[in-house]
Amino acid sequence: MPRLCKPAVSVPEYVITMEETLDFAERVHGGKPQLPLALRLIRNTGVQKRHIVQPIEKTLRHPGLEERNRIYEVESKKRCPEVIEQALGNADVTAREIDAIIYVSCTGFLMPSLTAWLINHMGLRYDTRQIPIAQLGCAAGGAAVNRAHDFCLAHPGSNVLIVSCELCSLCYQPDDDGIGSLLSDGLFGDAVAAAVVRGNGNGGVGIDLERNASYLIPNTEDWISYAVRDTGFHFQLDRRVPGTMEPLAPVLREFAKDHSWDAGKLDFYIVHAGGPRILDDLAKFLDVDRQVFRHSWATLTEYGNIASAVVFDAARRLFEEDNLLPDATGLIAGFGPGITAEMALGRWGVDALGDLETLA
């Protein structure tokens, strides 16, 4: 059975705190009538700090789309290899044993995809399948896990490397002062994550993937979107987005029910931390304690919304907590533009007697 192994996650060295975010927002957007509401919404996110790839002074300037995309290329090539090496080590596989690489990012554009560069520079085989995903936003982390699962089922024994590179700070638009844009300026952070899905299981402990599904909320494709302009990607967020868990919770319940599981009685949850209301509402509509999303809350507090990398950081925290028994049941869910939900169900897998003794 395909197994999601422990992810590796890295955040950049530059840090911006909540206090600094509020100060910069007042300085850059001072006098705008919507600023007081935006500041209140930013405070309510619960984000204490975020990590960004450039000092804040450079981030606040806009050198143009060409220069920003150049920075994206430089930074992604600088930061991805180390995280990938860690993920390969976590899965106890080598680069030569990878059969497909899924690269997800919505914050920069490269053609060919970074997958080609990684194959050439990290010792992957030249027949490695390339699966770049660029337009699913925050849902892409869940989608990557699901497509890796699908690939391993279609090609038994294969290993799939997933890489998420989200440099959200490179999408900052200083001239945008709508509520959605201002909120995103205080919510999103930068991160790189990687994980391996092993087609034959094994590899110590991990999440054995059993079932996956996707769901699109009808007629919501303009609720989360990019306006692509001369200055790059302009994030657009509809005020109805925070309420999307009400229609999605029944979908998650039915998804689990089809697998003879109860979505409100699982042992672990790895959920995209889009914002505090998303997590609070999901707890309410699934009738679970908000503490079950503690790993997502921790990611949101310490890193902000790191887009497709959230599910991998939440999963990393789950692995490091290390208190699950074999066959514990769980849910992975990512939400993003569409409005799209990518969902997976899996069990905590432990291979050898030595691993069981470690957990005892």
Tab-separated table of C-alpha atoms in Angstrom:
chain	number	residue	atom	x	y	z
A	1	MET	CA	0.000	0.000	0.000
A	2	PRO	CA	1.401	3.468	-0.861
A	3	ARG	CA	2.850	5.181	2.200
A	4	LEU	CA	3.366	8.888	2.800
A	5	CYS	CA	6.676	9.178	4.633
A	6	LYS	CA	7.718	11.965	6.971
A	7	PRO	CA	7.919	15.307	5.106
A	8	ALA	CA	10.817	17.730	5.329
A	9	VAL	CA	10.059	21.446	5.627
A	10	SER	CA	12.230	24.553	5.511
A	11	VAL	CA	11.336	28.210	5.975
A	12	PRO	CA	13.505	31.200	4.947
A	13	GLU	CA	15.716	33.082	7.359
A	14	TYR	CA	13.942	36.454	7.234
A	15	VAL	CA	11.139	36.846	9.777
A	16	ILE	CA	8.273	39.310	10.025
A	17	THR	CA	6.180	39.380	13.190
A	18	MET	CA	2.528	40.251	13.606
A	19	GLU	CA	3.499	43.607	15.131
A	20	GLU	CA	5.743	44.436	12.196
A	21	THR	CA	3.037	43.420	9.731
A	22	LEU	CA	0.540	45.777	11.332
A	23	ASP	CA	3.107	48.585	11.381
A	24	PHE	CA	3.967	48.154	7.703
A	25	ALA	CA	0.287	47.970	6.736
A	26	GLU	CA	-0.421	51.258	8.499
A	27	ARG	CA	2.610	52.893	6.929
A	28	VAL	CA	2.041	51.671	3.357
A	29	HIS	CA	-1.758	51.868	3.271
A	30	GLY	CA	-2.377	54.651	5.782
A	31	GLY	CA	-5.493	56.716	5.221
A	32	LYS	CA	-7.362	54.043	3.253
A	33	PRO	CA	-10.935	53.640	4.570
A	34	GLN	CA	-10.729	49.841	4.581
A	35	LEU	CA	-7.487	49.749	6.591
A	36	PRO	CA	-9.069	49.512	10.104
A	37	LEU	CA	-11.084	46.448	9.059
A	38	ALA	CA	-8.032	44.887	7.401
A	39	LEU	CA	-5.927	45.426	10.535
A	40	ARG	CA	-8.601	43.790	12.682
A	41	LEU	CA	-8.810	40.798	10.331
A	42	ILE	CA	-5.020	40.428	10.309
A	43	ARG	CA	-4.939	40.457	14.121
A	44	ASN	CA	-7.619	37.769	14.182
A	45	THR	CA	-5.601	35.389	11.982
A	46	GLY	CA	-3.528	34.335	14.976
A	47	VAL	CA	-0.362	34.431	12.857
A	48	GLN	CA	2.469	35.419	15.191
A	49	LYS	CA	5.253	35.405	12.619
A	50	ARG	CA	6.035	34.478	9.031
A	51	HIS	CA	9.219	33.692	7.132
A	52	ILE	CA	10.084	35.389	3.823
A	53	VAL	CA	12.877	34.981	1.260
A	54	GLN	CA	13.961	38.633	1.262
A	55	PRO	CA	14.310	41.330	3.918
A	56	ILE	CA	11.009	43.125	4.407
A	57	GLU	CA	12.362	46.340	2.864
A	58	LYS	CA	12.940	44.502	-0.424
A	59	THR	CA	9.643	42.662	-0.162
A	60	LEU	CA	7.719	45.938	0.092
A	61	ARG	CA	9.223	47.185	-3.151
A	62	HIS	CA	7.992	45.949	-6.522
A	63	PRO	CA	10.861	45.573	-9.024
A	64	GLY	CA	8.545	44.200	-11.736
A	65	LEU	CA	7.314	40.777	-12.740
A	66	GLU	CA	10.491	39.835	-14.613
A	67	GLU	CA	12.746	40.480	-11.613
A	68	ARG	CA	10.373	38.803	-9.181
A	69	ASN	CA	10.221	35.685	-11.323
A	70	ARG	CA	14.027	35.687	-11.549
A	71	ILE	CA	14.166	35.769	-7.751
A	72	TYR	CA	11.665	32.912	-7.624
A	73	GLU	CA	13.883	30.811	-9.882
A	74	VAL	CA	17.053	31.584	-7.933
A	75	GLU	CA	15.469	30.966	-4.539
A	76	SER	CA	13.666	27.773	-5.533
A	77	LYS	CA	16.870	26.279	-6.937
A	78	LYS	CA	18.759	27.321	-3.808
A	79	ARG	CA	16.226	26.032	-1.276
A	80	CYS	CA	14.630	22.901	-2.737
A	81	PRO	CA	17.629	20.498	-2.922
A	82	GLU	CA	18.375	20.399	0.809
A	83	VAL	CA	14.721	19.791	1.679
A	84	ILE	CA	14.498	17.058	-0.957
A	85	GLU	CA	17.581	15.325	0.445
A	86	GLN	CA	15.978	15.338	3.882
A	87	ALA	CA	12.726	13.891	2.521
A	88	LEU	CA	14.599	11.138	0.657
A	89	GLY	CA	16.427	10.305	3.869
A	90	ASN	CA	13.183	10.218	5.826
A	91	ALA	CA	11.824	7.673	3.340
A	92	ASP	CA	15.072	5.699	3.158
A	93	VAL	CA	15.226	5.963	-0.634
A	94	THR	CA	17.773	7.435	-3.017
A	95	ALA	CA	17.183	9.881	-5.849
A	96	ARG	CA	17.713	7.024	-8.326
A	97	GLU	CA	14.780	5.160	-6.779
A	98	ILE	CA	12.312	7.965	-7.543
A	99	ASP	CA	9.991	7.168	-10.448
A	100	ALA	CA	7.944	10.373	-10.591
A	101	ILE	CA	8.300	13.890	-9.234
A	102	ILE	CA	5.312	16.120	-8.509
A	103	TYR	CA	6.180	19.806	-8.172
A	104	VAL	CA	3.533	22.178	-6.797
A	105	SER	CA	3.716	25.964	-6.641
A	106	CYS	CA	1.408	28.892	-7.325
A	107	THR	CA	3.851	31.729	-6.590
A	108	GLY	CA	6.179	31.706	-9.603
A	109	PHE	CA	6.339	30.353	-13.135
A	110	LEU	CA	9.080	28.374	-14.857
A	111	MET	CA	9.058	26.529	-18.161
A	112	PRO	CA	10.390	23.928	-18.213
A	113	SER	CA	9.160	23.200	-14.713
A	114	LEU	CA	11.686	23.029	-11.896
A	115	THR	CA	11.231	19.256	-12.199
A	116	ALA	CA	13.611	19.271	-15.201
A	117	TRP	CA	16.280	21.162	-13.246
A	118	LEU	CA	15.904	18.827	-10.274
A	119	ILE	CA	16.310	15.747	-12.463
A	120	ASN	CA	19.464	17.199	-13.999
A	121	HIS	CA	21.009	18.420	-10.751
A	122	MET	CA	19.939	15.920	-8.085
A	123	GLY	CA	20.750	12.581	-9.655
A	124	LEU	CA	17.227	11.503	-10.510
A	125	ARG	CA	16.876	9.130	-13.461
A	126	TYR	CA	16.251	10.709	-16.842
A	127	ASP	CA	13.099	8.600	-17.261
A	128	THR	CA	11.543	10.086	-14.105
A	129	ARG	CA	7.977	11.184	-14.828
A	130	GLN	CA	7.371	14.916	-14.376
A	131	ILE	CA	4.046	16.130	-12.952
A	132	PRO	CA	4.037	19.900	-12.304
A	133	ILE	CA	0.889	21.390	-10.731
A	134	ALA	CA	0.640	25.173	-10.876
A	135	GLN	CA	-2.966	26.301	-10.564
A	136	LEU	CA	-4.532	24.586	-7.563
A	137	GLY	CA	-3.130	27.038	-5.035
A	138	CYS	CA	-3.420	25.892	-1.437
A	139	ALA	CA	-5.251	22.709	-2.492
A	140	ALA	CA	-2.190	21.541	-4.407
A	141	GLY	CA	-0.580	19.945	-1.359
A	142	GLY	CA	-3.507	17.567	-0.954
A	143	ALA	CA	-3.698	17.099	-4.715
A	144	ALA	CA	-0.016	16.141	-4.842
A	145	VAL	CA	-0.521	13.456	-2.193
A	146	ASN	CA	-3.517	12.134	-4.111
A	147	ARG	CA	-1.776	12.103	-7.495
A	148	ALA	CA	1.197	10.336	-5.911
A	149	HIS	CA	-1.220	7.778	-4.472
A	150	ASP	CA	-2.822	7.312	-7.898
A	151	PHE	CA	0.579	6.925	-9.586
A	152	CYS	CA	1.687	4.262	-7.130
A	153	LEU	CA	-1.540	2.325	-7.632
A	154	ALA	CA	-1.130	2.521	-11.413
A	155	HIS	CA	2.575	1.621	-11.226
A	156	PRO	CA	2.973	-0.778	-8.283
A	157	GLY	CA	6.235	-0.479	-6.404
A	158	SER	CA	6.974	3.037	-7.666
A	159	ASN	CA	8.225	5.869	-5.473
A	160	VAL	CA	6.979	9.434	-5.944
A	161	LEU	CA	8.755	12.575	-4.748
A	162	ILE	CA	6.552	15.572	-3.935
A	163	VAL	CA	8.048	19.071	-3.794
A	164	SER	CA	6.148	22.193	-2.713
A	165	CYS	CA	7.817	25.571	-3.165
A	166	GLU	CA	5.668	28.522	-2.129
A	167	LEU	CA	7.323	31.946	-2.057
A	168	CYS	CA	4.142	33.899	-1.375
A	169	SER	CA	5.978	37.113	-0.476
A	170	LEU	CA	7.003	37.479	-4.131
A	171	CYS	CA	3.332	38.070	-4.955
A	172	TYR	CA	2.980	41.125	-2.708
A	173	GLN	CA	1.345	44.014	-4.574
A	174	PRO	CA	1.938	47.360	-2.802
A	175	ASP	CA	-0.752	49.153	-4.810
A	176	ASP	CA	-3.523	46.668	-3.984
A	177	ASP	CA	-5.599	47.887	-1.060
A	178	GLY	CA	-8.751	45.769	-1.224
A	179	ILE	CA	-9.710	43.882	1.938
A	180	GLY	CA	-8.819	40.487	0.439
A	181	SER	CA	-5.414	41.674	-0.703
A	182	LEU	CA	-4.604	43.411	2.586
A	183	LEU	CA	-5.636	40.335	4.551
A	184	SER	CA	-3.432	38.101	2.397
A	185	ASP	CA	-0.497	40.483	3.033
A	186	GLY	CA	-0.750	39.595	6.725
A	187	LEU	CA	-1.548	35.903	6.306
A	188	PHE	CA	0.746	34.234	3.775
A	189	GLY	CA	4.317	33.106	4.370
A	190	ASP	CA	7.088	31.352	2.435
A	191	ALA	CA	8.153	27.727	2.766
A	192	VAL	CA	9.593	24.759	0.901
A	193	ALA	CA	8.465	21.208	1.651
A	194	ALA	CA	9.108	17.747	0.247
A	195	ALA	CA	7.866	14.242	0.939
A	196	VAL	CA	8.081	10.789	-0.597
A	197	VAL	CA	5.195	8.410	-1.208
A	198	ARG	CA	6.619	4.892	-1.290
A	199	GLY	CA	4.648	2.555	-3.501
A	200	ASN	CA	5.516	-0.568	-1.547
A	201	GLY	CA	4.959	0.883	1.904
A	202	ASN	CA	7.798	0.021	4.270
A	203	GLY	CA	10.173	2.781	5.289
A	204	GLY	CA	9.612	2.776	9.051
A	205	VAL	CA	6.456	4.669	10.029
A	206	GLY	CA	4.127	6.631	7.782
A	207	ILE	CA	0.589	7.154	6.579
A	208	ASP	CA	-0.666	4.278	4.459
A	209	LEU	CA	-2.938	5.894	1.881
A	210	GLU	CA	-6.201	4.010	1.337
A	211	ARG	CA	-8.581	6.325	-0.503
A	212	ASN	CA	-8.632	9.765	-2.125
A	213	ALA	CA	-11.157	12.077	-3.721
A	214	SER	CA	-11.672	15.595	-5.054
A	215	TYR	CA	-14.662	17.890	-4.824
A	216	LEU	CA	-15.471	21.243	-6.420
A	217	ILE	CA	-18.065	23.517	-4.800
A	218	PRO	CA	-20.291	24.516	-7.731
A	219	ASN	CA	-20.031	28.045	-9.112
A	220	THR	CA	-17.260	29.266	-6.810
A	221	GLU	CA	-14.405	29.476	-9.288
A	222	ASP	CA	-14.065	33.241	-8.831
A	223	TRP	CA	-13.922	33.133	-5.023
A	224	ILE	CA	-10.139	32.562	-4.900
A	225	SER	CA	-8.226	33.651	-7.965
A	226	TYR	CA	-5.322	35.490	-9.501
A	227	ALA	CA	-5.727	38.491	-11.750
A	228	VAL	CA	-2.666	38.264	-14.016
A	229	ARG	CA	-1.478	41.768	-14.886
A	230	ASP	CA	1.699	43.488	-16.030
A	231	THR	CA	2.838	43.600	-12.405
A	232	GLY	CA	2.283	39.865	-11.854
A	233	PHE	CA	-0.185	37.842	-9.816
A	234	HIS	CA	-2.821	39.820	-7.931
A	235	PHE	CA	-4.520	37.686	-5.283
A	236	GLN	CA	-8.312	37.983	-5.172
A	237	LEU	CA	-10.305	36.654	-2.227
A	238	ASP	CA	-14.089	36.688	-1.965
A	239	ARG	CA	-15.571	37.469	1.448
A	240	ARG	CA	-17.567	34.212	1.277
A	241	VAL	CA	-14.446	32.000	1.337
A	242	PRO	CA	-14.210	31.690	5.159
A	243	GLY	CA	-17.660	30.083	5.136
A	244	THR	CA	-16.769	27.234	2.783
A	245	MET	CA	-16.463	24.598	5.497
A	246	GLU	CA	-20.245	24.476	5.907
A	247	PRO	CA	-20.765	22.954	2.425
A	248	LEU	CA	-17.489	20.985	2.516
A	249	ALA	CA	-17.923	19.274	5.897
A	250	PRO	CA	-20.789	17.059	4.622
A	251	VAL	CA	-18.579	16.109	1.651
A	252	LEU	CA	-15.817	15.033	4.036
A	253	ARG	CA	-18.339	13.087	6.112
A	254	GLU	CA	-19.691	11.261	3.062
A	255	PHE	CA	-16.164	10.581	1.802
A	256	ALA	CA	-15.245	8.906	5.083
A	257	LYS	CA	-18.587	7.108	5.296
A	258	ASP	CA	-17.990	5.536	1.888
A	259	HIS	CA	-14.864	4.021	3.474
A	260	SER	CA	-16.858	2.853	6.518
A	261	TRP	CA	-15.201	5.504	8.693
A	262	ASP	CA	-16.699	8.361	10.708
A	263	ALA	CA	-15.042	11.693	9.826
A	264	GLY	CA	-15.757	12.953	13.337
A	265	LYS	CA	-14.078	10.011	15.082
A	266	LEU	CA	-10.660	9.680	13.482
A	267	ASP	CA	-7.331	9.541	15.279
A	268	PHE	CA	-5.530	12.301	13.376
A	269	TYR	CA	-6.302	15.182	11.020
A	270	ILE	CA	-3.942	16.943	8.618
A	271	VAL	CA	-5.893	19.922	7.312
A	272	HIS	CA	-4.940	22.997	5.320
A	273	ALA	CA	-4.708	26.018	7.630
A	274	GLY	CA	-6.261	28.649	5.398
A	275	GLY	CA	-7.217	30.809	8.366
A	276	PRO	CA	-8.708	30.537	11.841
A	277	ARG	CA	-12.344	30.422	10.756
A	278	ILE	CA	-11.641	27.547	8.357
A	279	LEU	CA	-10.304	25.443	11.233
A	280	ASP	CA	-12.922	26.561	13.749
A	281	ASP	CA	-15.812	25.940	11.361
A	282	LEU	CA	-14.478	22.540	10.330
A	283	ALA	CA	-14.271	21.540	13.989
A	284	LYS	CA	-17.842	22.730	14.473
A	285	PHE	CA	-19.336	20.998	11.431
A	286	LEU	CA	-17.433	17.734	11.980
A	287	ASP	CA	-18.316	17.896	15.684
A	288	VAL	CA	-14.722	17.491	16.834
A	289	ASP	CA	-12.592	19.350	19.362
A	290	ARG	CA	-10.550	22.104	17.681
A	291	GLN	CA	-7.488	20.519	19.352
A	292	VAL	CA	-7.541	17.744	16.731
A	293	PHE	CA	-6.260	20.386	14.296
A	294	ARG	CA	-3.396	21.371	16.624
A	295	HIS	CA	-0.754	20.725	13.977
A	296	SER	CA	-2.517	22.990	11.486
A	297	TRP	CA	-2.969	25.643	14.180
A	298	ALA	CA	0.751	25.468	14.963
A	299	THR	CA	1.661	25.943	11.304
A	300	LEU	CA	-0.678	28.921	11.022
A	301	THR	CA	0.688	30.530	14.193
A	302	GLU	CA	4.382	30.023	13.467
A	303	TYR	CA	4.539	30.250	9.658
A	304	GLY	CA	1.240	31.731	8.467
A	305	ASN	CA	-0.613	30.256	5.521
A	306	ILE	CA	2.179	28.651	3.465
A	307	ALA	CA	-0.204	27.581	0.691
A	308	SER	CA	0.375	24.053	-0.649
A	309	ALA	CA	3.121	23.420	1.926
A	310	VAL	CA	0.691	23.566	4.885
A	311	VAL	CA	-0.366	19.912	4.733
A	312	PHE	CA	3.266	18.797	4.687
A	313	ASP	CA	4.229	20.945	7.661
A	314	ALA	CA	1.176	19.766	9.610
A	315	ALA	CA	2.095	16.181	8.709
A	316	ARG	CA	5.693	16.758	9.817
A	317	ARG	CA	4.431	17.910	13.199
A	318	LEU	CA	2.239	14.802	13.440
A	319	PHE	CA	5.252	12.561	12.782
A	320	GLU	CA	7.330	14.400	15.372
A	321	GLU	CA	4.581	14.172	18.003
A	322	ASP	CA	4.962	10.391	17.654
A	323	ASN	CA	2.053	9.241	19.806
A	324	LEU	CA	-0.037	7.225	17.335
A	325	LEU	CA	-0.626	3.500	17.513
A	326	PRO	CA	-0.441	1.273	14.419
A	327	ASP	CA	-3.602	1.413	12.281
A	328	ALA	CA	-4.715	4.762	13.709
A	329	THR	CA	-7.068	6.341	11.179
A	330	GLY	CA	-6.758	9.817	9.746
A	331	LEU	CA	-7.757	12.425	7.197
A	332	ILE	CA	-5.660	14.667	4.946
A	333	ALA	CA	-7.494	17.609	3.367
A	334	GLY	CA	-6.399	20.586	1.324
A	335	PHE	CA	-8.633	23.436	0.167
A	336	GLY	CA	-8.016	26.016	-2.539
A	337	PRO	CA	-9.180	27.753	-5.713
A	338	GLY	CA	-12.171	26.279	-7.421
A	339	ILE	CA	-13.313	26.080	-4.583
A	340	THR	CA	-11.538	22.715	-4.583
A	341	ALA	CA	-11.135	20.149	-1.833
A	342	GLU	CA	-8.547	17.365	-2.114
A	343	MET	CA	-9.117	14.611	0.445
A	344	ALA	CA	-7.344	11.426	1.491
A	345	LEU	CA	-7.860	8.753	4.127
A	346	GLY	CA	-5.067	6.680	5.580
A	347	ARG	CA	-3.812	4.608	8.489
A	348	TRP	CA	-0.707	5.045	10.593
A	349	GLY	CA	1.606	2.310	9.348
A	350	VAL	CA	4.473	0.749	11.276
A	351	ASP	CA	6.687	-1.881	9.679
A	352	ALA	CA	9.050	-3.696	11.916
A	353	LEU	CA	9.128	-4.972	15.480
A	354	GLY	CA	11.863	-2.465	16.180
A	355	ASP	CA	9.556	0.377	15.214
A	356	LEU	CA	6.832	-0.958	17.487
A	357	GLU	CA	9.267	-1.124	20.364
A	358	THR	CA	10.276	2.486	19.683
A	359	LEU	CA	6.639	3.579	19.921
A	360	ALA	CA	5.986	1.572	23.094
